Coordinates of C-alpha atoms and ligand atoms in Angstrom, one line a residue:
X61 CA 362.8 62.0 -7.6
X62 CA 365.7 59.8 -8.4
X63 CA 368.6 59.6 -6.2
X64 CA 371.6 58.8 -8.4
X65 CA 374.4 57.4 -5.7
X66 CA 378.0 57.7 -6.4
X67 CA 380.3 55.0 -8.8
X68 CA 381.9 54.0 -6.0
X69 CA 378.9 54.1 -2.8
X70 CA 378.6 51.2 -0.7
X71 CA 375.8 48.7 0.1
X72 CA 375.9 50.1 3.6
X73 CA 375.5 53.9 2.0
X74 CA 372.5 52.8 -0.2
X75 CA 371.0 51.1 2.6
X76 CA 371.5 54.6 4.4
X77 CA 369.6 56.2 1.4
X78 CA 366.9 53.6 1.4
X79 CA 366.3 54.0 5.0
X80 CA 365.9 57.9 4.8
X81 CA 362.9 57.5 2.1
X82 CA 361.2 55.0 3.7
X83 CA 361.2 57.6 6.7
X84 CA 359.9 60.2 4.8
X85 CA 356.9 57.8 3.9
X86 CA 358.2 57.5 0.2
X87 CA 358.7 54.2 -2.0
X88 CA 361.9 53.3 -2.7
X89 CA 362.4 51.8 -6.4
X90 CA 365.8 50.4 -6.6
X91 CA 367.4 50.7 -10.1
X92 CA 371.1 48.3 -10.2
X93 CA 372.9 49.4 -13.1
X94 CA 376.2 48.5 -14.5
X95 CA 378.0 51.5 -13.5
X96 CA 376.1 52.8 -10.4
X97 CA 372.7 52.4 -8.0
X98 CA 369.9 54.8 -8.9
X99 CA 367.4 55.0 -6.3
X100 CA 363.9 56.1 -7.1
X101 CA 362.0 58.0 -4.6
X102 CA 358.3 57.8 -5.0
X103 CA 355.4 59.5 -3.2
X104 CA 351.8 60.9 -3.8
X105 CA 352.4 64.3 -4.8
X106 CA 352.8 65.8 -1.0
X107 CA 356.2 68.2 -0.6
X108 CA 359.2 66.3 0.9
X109 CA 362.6 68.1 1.3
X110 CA 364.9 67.1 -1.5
X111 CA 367.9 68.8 -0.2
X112 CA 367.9 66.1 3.1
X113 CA 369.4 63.6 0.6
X114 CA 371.7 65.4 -0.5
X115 CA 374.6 65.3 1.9
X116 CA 373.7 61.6 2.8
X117 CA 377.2 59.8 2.1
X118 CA 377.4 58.0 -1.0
X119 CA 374.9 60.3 -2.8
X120 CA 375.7 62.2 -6.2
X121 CA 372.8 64.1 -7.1
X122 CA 369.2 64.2 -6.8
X123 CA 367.5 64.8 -10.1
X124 CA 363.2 65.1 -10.4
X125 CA 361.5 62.9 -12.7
X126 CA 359.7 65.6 -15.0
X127 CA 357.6 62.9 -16.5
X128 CA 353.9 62.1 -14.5
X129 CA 355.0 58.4 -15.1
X130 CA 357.8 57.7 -13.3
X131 CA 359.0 53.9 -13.2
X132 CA 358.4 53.9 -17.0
X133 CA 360.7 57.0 -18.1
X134 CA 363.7 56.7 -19.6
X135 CA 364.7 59.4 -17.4
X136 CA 364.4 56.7 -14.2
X137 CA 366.1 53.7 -16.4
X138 CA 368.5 55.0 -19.7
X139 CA 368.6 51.5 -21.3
X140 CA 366.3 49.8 -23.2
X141 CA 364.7 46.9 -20.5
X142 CA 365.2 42.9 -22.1
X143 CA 362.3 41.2 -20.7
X144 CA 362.3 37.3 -20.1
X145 CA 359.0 35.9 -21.2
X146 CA 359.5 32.5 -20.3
X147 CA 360.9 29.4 -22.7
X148 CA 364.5 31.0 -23.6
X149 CA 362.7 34.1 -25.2
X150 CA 363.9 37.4 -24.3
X151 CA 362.0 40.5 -25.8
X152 CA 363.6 44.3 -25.9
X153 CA 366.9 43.5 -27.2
X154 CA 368.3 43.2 -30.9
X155 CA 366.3 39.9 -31.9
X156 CA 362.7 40.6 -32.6
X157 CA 360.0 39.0 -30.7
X158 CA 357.2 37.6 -33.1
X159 CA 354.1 36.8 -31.6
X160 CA 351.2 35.3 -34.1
X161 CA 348.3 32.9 -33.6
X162 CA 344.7 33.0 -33.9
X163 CA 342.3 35.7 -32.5
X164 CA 340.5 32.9 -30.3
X165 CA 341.4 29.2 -29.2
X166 CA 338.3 27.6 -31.1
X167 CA 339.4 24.0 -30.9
X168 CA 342.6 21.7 -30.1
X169 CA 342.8 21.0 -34.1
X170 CA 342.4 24.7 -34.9
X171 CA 345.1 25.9 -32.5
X172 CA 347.7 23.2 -32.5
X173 CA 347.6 23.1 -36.8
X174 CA 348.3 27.3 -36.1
X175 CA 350.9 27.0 -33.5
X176 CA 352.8 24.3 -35.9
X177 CA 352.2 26.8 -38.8
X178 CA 353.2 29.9 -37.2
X179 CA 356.5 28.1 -35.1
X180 CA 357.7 26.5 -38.9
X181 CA 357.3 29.8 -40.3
X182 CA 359.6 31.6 -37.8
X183 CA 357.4 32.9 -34.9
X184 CA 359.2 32.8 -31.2
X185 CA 355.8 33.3 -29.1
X186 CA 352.2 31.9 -29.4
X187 CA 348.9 34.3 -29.0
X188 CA 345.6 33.2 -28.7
X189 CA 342.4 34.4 -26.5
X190 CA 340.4 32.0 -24.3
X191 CA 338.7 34.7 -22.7
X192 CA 337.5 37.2 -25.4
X193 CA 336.3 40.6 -24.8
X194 CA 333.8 40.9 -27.4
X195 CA 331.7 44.1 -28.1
X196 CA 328.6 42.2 -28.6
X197 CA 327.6 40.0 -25.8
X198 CA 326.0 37.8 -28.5
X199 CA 329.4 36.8 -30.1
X200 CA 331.9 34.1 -29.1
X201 CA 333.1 34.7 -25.8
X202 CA 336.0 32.4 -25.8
X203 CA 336.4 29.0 -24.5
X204 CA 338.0 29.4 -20.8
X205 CA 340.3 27.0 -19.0
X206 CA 339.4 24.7 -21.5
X207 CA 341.6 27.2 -24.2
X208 CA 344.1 27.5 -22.0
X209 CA 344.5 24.1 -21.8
X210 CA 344.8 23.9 -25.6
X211 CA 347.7 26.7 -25.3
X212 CA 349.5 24.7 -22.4
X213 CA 349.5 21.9 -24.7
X214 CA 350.7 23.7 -27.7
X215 CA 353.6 25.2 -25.2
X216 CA 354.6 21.7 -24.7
X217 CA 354.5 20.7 -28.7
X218 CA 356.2 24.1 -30.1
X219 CA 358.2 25.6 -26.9
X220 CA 356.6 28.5 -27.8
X221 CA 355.9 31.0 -24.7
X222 CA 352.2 31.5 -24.5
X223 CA 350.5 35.3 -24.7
X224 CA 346.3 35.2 -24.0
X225 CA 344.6 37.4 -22.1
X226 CA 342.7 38.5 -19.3
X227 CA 339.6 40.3 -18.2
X228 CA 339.4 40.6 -14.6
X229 CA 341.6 40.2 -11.7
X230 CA 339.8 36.9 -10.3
X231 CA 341.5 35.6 -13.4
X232 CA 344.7 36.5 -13.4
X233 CA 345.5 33.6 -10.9
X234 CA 343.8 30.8 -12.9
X235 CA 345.4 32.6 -16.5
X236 CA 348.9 33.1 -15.3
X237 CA 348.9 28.8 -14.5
X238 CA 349.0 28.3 -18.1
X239 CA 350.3 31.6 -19.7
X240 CA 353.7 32.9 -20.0
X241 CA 352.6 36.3 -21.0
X242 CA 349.0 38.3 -19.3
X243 CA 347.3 40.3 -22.2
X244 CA 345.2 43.7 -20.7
X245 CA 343.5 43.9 -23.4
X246 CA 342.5 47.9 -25.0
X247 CA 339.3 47.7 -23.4
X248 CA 340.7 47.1 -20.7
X249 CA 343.9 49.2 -20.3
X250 CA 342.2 51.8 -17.4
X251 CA 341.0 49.2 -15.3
X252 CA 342.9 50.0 -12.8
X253 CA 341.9 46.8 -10.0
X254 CA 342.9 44.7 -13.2
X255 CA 346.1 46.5 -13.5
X256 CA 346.9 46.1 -10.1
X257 CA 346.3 42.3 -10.1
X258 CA 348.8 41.9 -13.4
X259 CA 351.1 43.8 -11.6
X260 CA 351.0 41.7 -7.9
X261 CA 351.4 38.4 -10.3
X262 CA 354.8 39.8 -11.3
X263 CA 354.2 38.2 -14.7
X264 CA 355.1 39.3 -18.4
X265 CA 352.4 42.0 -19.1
X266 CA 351.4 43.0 -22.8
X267 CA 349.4 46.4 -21.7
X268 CA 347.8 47.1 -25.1
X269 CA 346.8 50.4 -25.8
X270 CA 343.0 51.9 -25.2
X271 CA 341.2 52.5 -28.3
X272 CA 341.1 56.6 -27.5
X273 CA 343.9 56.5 -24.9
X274 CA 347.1 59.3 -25.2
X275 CA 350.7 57.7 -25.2
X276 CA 350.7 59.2 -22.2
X277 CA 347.6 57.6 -21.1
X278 CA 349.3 54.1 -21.8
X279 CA 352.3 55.1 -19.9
X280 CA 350.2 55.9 -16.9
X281 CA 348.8 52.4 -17.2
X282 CA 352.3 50.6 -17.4
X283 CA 353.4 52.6 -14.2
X284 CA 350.5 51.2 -12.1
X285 CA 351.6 47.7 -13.3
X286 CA 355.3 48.4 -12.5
X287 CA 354.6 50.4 -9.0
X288 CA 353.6 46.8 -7.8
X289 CA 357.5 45.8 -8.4
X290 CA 356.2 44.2 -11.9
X291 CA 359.1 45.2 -14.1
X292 CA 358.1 42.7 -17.0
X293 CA 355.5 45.5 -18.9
X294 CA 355.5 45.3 -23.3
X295 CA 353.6 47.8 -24.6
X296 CA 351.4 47.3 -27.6
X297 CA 350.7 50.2 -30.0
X298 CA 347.0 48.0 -31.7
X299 CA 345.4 51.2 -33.4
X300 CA 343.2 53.9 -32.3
X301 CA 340.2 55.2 -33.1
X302 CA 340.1 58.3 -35.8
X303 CA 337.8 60.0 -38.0
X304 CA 339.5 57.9 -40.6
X305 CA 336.8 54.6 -41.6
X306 CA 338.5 52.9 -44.6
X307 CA 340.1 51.0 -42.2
X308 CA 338.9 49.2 -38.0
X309 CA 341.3 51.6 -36.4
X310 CA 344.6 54.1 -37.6
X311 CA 348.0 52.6 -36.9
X312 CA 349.6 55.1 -35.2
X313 CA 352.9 54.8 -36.0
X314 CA 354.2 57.9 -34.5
X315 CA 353.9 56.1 -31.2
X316 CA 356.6 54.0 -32.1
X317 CA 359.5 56.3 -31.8
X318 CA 357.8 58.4 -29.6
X319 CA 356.9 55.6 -26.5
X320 CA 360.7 54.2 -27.8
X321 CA 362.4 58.0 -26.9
X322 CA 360.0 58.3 -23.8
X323 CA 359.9 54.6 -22.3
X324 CA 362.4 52.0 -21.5
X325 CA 359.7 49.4 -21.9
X326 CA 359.7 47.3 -24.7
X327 CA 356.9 48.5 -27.6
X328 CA 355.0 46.0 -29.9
X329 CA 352.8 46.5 -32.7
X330 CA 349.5 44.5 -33.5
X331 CA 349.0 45.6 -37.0
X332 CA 346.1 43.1 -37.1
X333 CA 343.9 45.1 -34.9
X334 CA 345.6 48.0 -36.4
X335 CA 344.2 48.4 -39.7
X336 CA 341.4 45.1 -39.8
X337 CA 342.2 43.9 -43.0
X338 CA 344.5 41.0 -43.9
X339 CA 345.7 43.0 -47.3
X340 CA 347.2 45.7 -45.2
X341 CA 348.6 43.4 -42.1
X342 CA 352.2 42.8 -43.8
X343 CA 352.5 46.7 -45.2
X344 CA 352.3 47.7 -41.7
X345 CA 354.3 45.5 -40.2
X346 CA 357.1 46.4 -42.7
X347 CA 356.6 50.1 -41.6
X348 CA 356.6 49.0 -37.9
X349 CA 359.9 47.5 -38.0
X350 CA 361.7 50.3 -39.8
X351 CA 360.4 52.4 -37.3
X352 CA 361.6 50.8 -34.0
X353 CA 359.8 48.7 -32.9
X354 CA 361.0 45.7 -30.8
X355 CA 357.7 43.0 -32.1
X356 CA 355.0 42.0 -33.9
X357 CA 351.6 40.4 -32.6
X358 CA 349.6 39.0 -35.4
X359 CA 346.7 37.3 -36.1
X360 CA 347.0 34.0 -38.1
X361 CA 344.4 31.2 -39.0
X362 CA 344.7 28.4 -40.9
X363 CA 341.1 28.9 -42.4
X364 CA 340.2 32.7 -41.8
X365 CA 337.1 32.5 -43.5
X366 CA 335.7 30.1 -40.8
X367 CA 337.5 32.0 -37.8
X368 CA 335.2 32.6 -34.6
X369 CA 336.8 36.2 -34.5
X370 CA 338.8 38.6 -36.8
X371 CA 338.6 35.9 -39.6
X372 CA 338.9 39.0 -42.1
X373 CA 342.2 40.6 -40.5
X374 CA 343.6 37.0 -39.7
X375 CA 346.6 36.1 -42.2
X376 CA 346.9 32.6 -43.5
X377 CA 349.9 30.7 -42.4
X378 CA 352.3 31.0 -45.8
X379 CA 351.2 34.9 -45.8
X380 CA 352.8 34.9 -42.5
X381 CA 355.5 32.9 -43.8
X382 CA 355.7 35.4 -46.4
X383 CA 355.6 38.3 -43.5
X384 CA 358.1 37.4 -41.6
X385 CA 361.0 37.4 -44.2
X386 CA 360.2 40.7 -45.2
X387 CA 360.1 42.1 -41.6
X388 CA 363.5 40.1 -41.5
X389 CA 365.0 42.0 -44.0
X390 CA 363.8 45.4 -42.9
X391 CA 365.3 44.2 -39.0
X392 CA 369.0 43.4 -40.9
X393 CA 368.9 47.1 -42.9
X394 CA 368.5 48.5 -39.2
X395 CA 371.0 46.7 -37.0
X396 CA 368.3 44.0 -35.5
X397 CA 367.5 40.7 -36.7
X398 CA 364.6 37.9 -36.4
X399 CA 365.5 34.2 -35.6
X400 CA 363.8 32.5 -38.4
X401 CA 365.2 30.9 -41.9
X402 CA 364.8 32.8 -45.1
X403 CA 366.3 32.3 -48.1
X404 CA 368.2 32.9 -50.3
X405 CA 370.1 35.5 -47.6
X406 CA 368.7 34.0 -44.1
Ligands
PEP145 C1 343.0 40.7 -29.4 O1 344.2 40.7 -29.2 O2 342.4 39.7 -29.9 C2 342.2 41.8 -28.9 C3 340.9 41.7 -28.5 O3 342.9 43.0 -28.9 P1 342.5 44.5 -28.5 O4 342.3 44.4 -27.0 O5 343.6 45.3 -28.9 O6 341.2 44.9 -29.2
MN146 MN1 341.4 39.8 -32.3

């Protein structure tokens, strides 16, 4: 339930509040808004007596959260959440955040050449896996620390924030060193003991979504990332699996508006893993942006014939250069913008 406390309560009143779910063995999730302190009460289901809040001084009302996810629902926060993902970049406001970069680190010269690319041509954040899940256990697996150390390095050139992800939660530790931003992967978005370790390390999360998973799946998944006090979850809409096989997976693009109507959280789109093919990378991202959504990650390789991974839904850098003017331009006919220089109106 949320607790919605009065315009004008005191700290000493909220305190009150806070006190009185804590003794009724419920967490307290403390919302500070502009105007006034929402206080969300959280428990596991068992009965507890809403009306004893009620008359506690400084309380308005007490509202449920109809939603099964609670921390996530715009019900529990009204405004949009801005994230911070490290290096002056803030994602969920009116500025896109564009994410590209190569499916895997493969080498120093492979990524930095990309990063330089990818920055010149208007990109704010840098992707790129060192740990890969892979379907076959016979195909690159990623470099390790030794990637990461590539995308540290490529932080310090660009000042781009870093996005790479991470398998397990013995990771998380040694990944979130050199990352800005933990990727849980769609293979991994129900792993609940990795969810839980994103979400103690209180670090930017991009939770992409599970290859069969609901929207309201995903939104279950955020909320066990942001009932550890991790507030900094992006959600990535990357494709799911249909009957349709012309192309790897079916951009839903319905989830767009409908996580952005349901869900404070940030959404992203990956039209790479989306659709699989390079051709139809920069279609989607158009319809992405006139849909709502608040970024773009995309694949990009300098030479995607040779890539490691996803070589034939990888862009080339001036067809990224190409992609992000047009998303630009779709971003100004809707009231948001991206931070990189087109001509002739940019
Ligand atoms: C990736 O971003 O390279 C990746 C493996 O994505 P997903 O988890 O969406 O398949
Ligand atoms: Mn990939």
């Amino acid at each position: 339930m949320m607790i919605i406390m009065r315009t004008d309560a005191s700290p000493e009143q909220i305190q009150g509040v806070i006190e009185r779910v804590e003794m009724n063995g419920l967490r307290v999730h403390l919302s500070t808004g502009a105007e006034r302190t929402v206080i969300g009460a959280i428990g596991d289901g068992r009965p507890v007596a809403q009306d004893q809040f009620l008359h506690l001084p400084g309380v308005d009302r007490v509202v449920p959260i109809s939603r099964p996810y609670k921390l996530a629902s715009r019900e529990f926060i009204p405004e949009n959440s801005v994230i911070d993902i490290g290096q002056g970049i803030k994602v969920g406001s009116e500025q896109l955040l564009l994410i590209a970069g190569p499916c895997s680190v493969e080498s120093r010269g492979q990524l930095l050449e990309t990063a330089r690319a990818v920055h010149e041509a208007g990109a704010n954040a840098l992707r790129g896996g060192a740990y890969k899940p892979r379907t076959s256990p016979y195909s690159f697996q990623g470099m390790g620390e030794a990637g990461l150390e590539i995308l540290a390095e490529a932080r310090e050139i660009t000042g781009m924030p870093i996005v790479s992800e991470v398998m397990t939660p013995e990771l998380v530790p040694l990944v979130a060193q050199y990352v800005d931003v933990l990727q849980v992967g769609a293979r991994n978005m129900q792993n609940y003991a990795l969810l839980h370790a994103v979400g103690e390390s209180q670090m930017p999360v991009l939770l992409k979504r599970g290859l069969m998973a609901t929207v309201d799946e995903l939104l279950m998944a955020a909320e066990y990332i942001l009932s550890h006090g991790n507030r900094k979850v992006m959600l990535c809409e990357r494709g799911i699996r249909t009957f349709e096989s012309s192309t790897r997976n079916t951009t839903d693009i319905n989830a767009i508006p409908v996580l952005k109507s349901q869900t404070h959280l940030p959404v992203i789109l990956d039209p790479s893993h989306s659709t699989g093919y390079w051709n139809y990378v920069t279609p989607i991202a158009r319809a992405a942006v006139a849909a709502g959504v608040d970024g773009l990650i995309i694949e990009v390789h300098p030479h995607p014939e040779q890539a490691f991974s996803d070589g034939g839904q990888s862009l080339k850098p001036e067809r990224y250069a190409e992609l992000v003017c047009q998303v630009k331009a779709i971003a100004r006919a809707i009231g948001r913008d991206v931070d990189a220089e087109c001509t002739p109106d940019g």
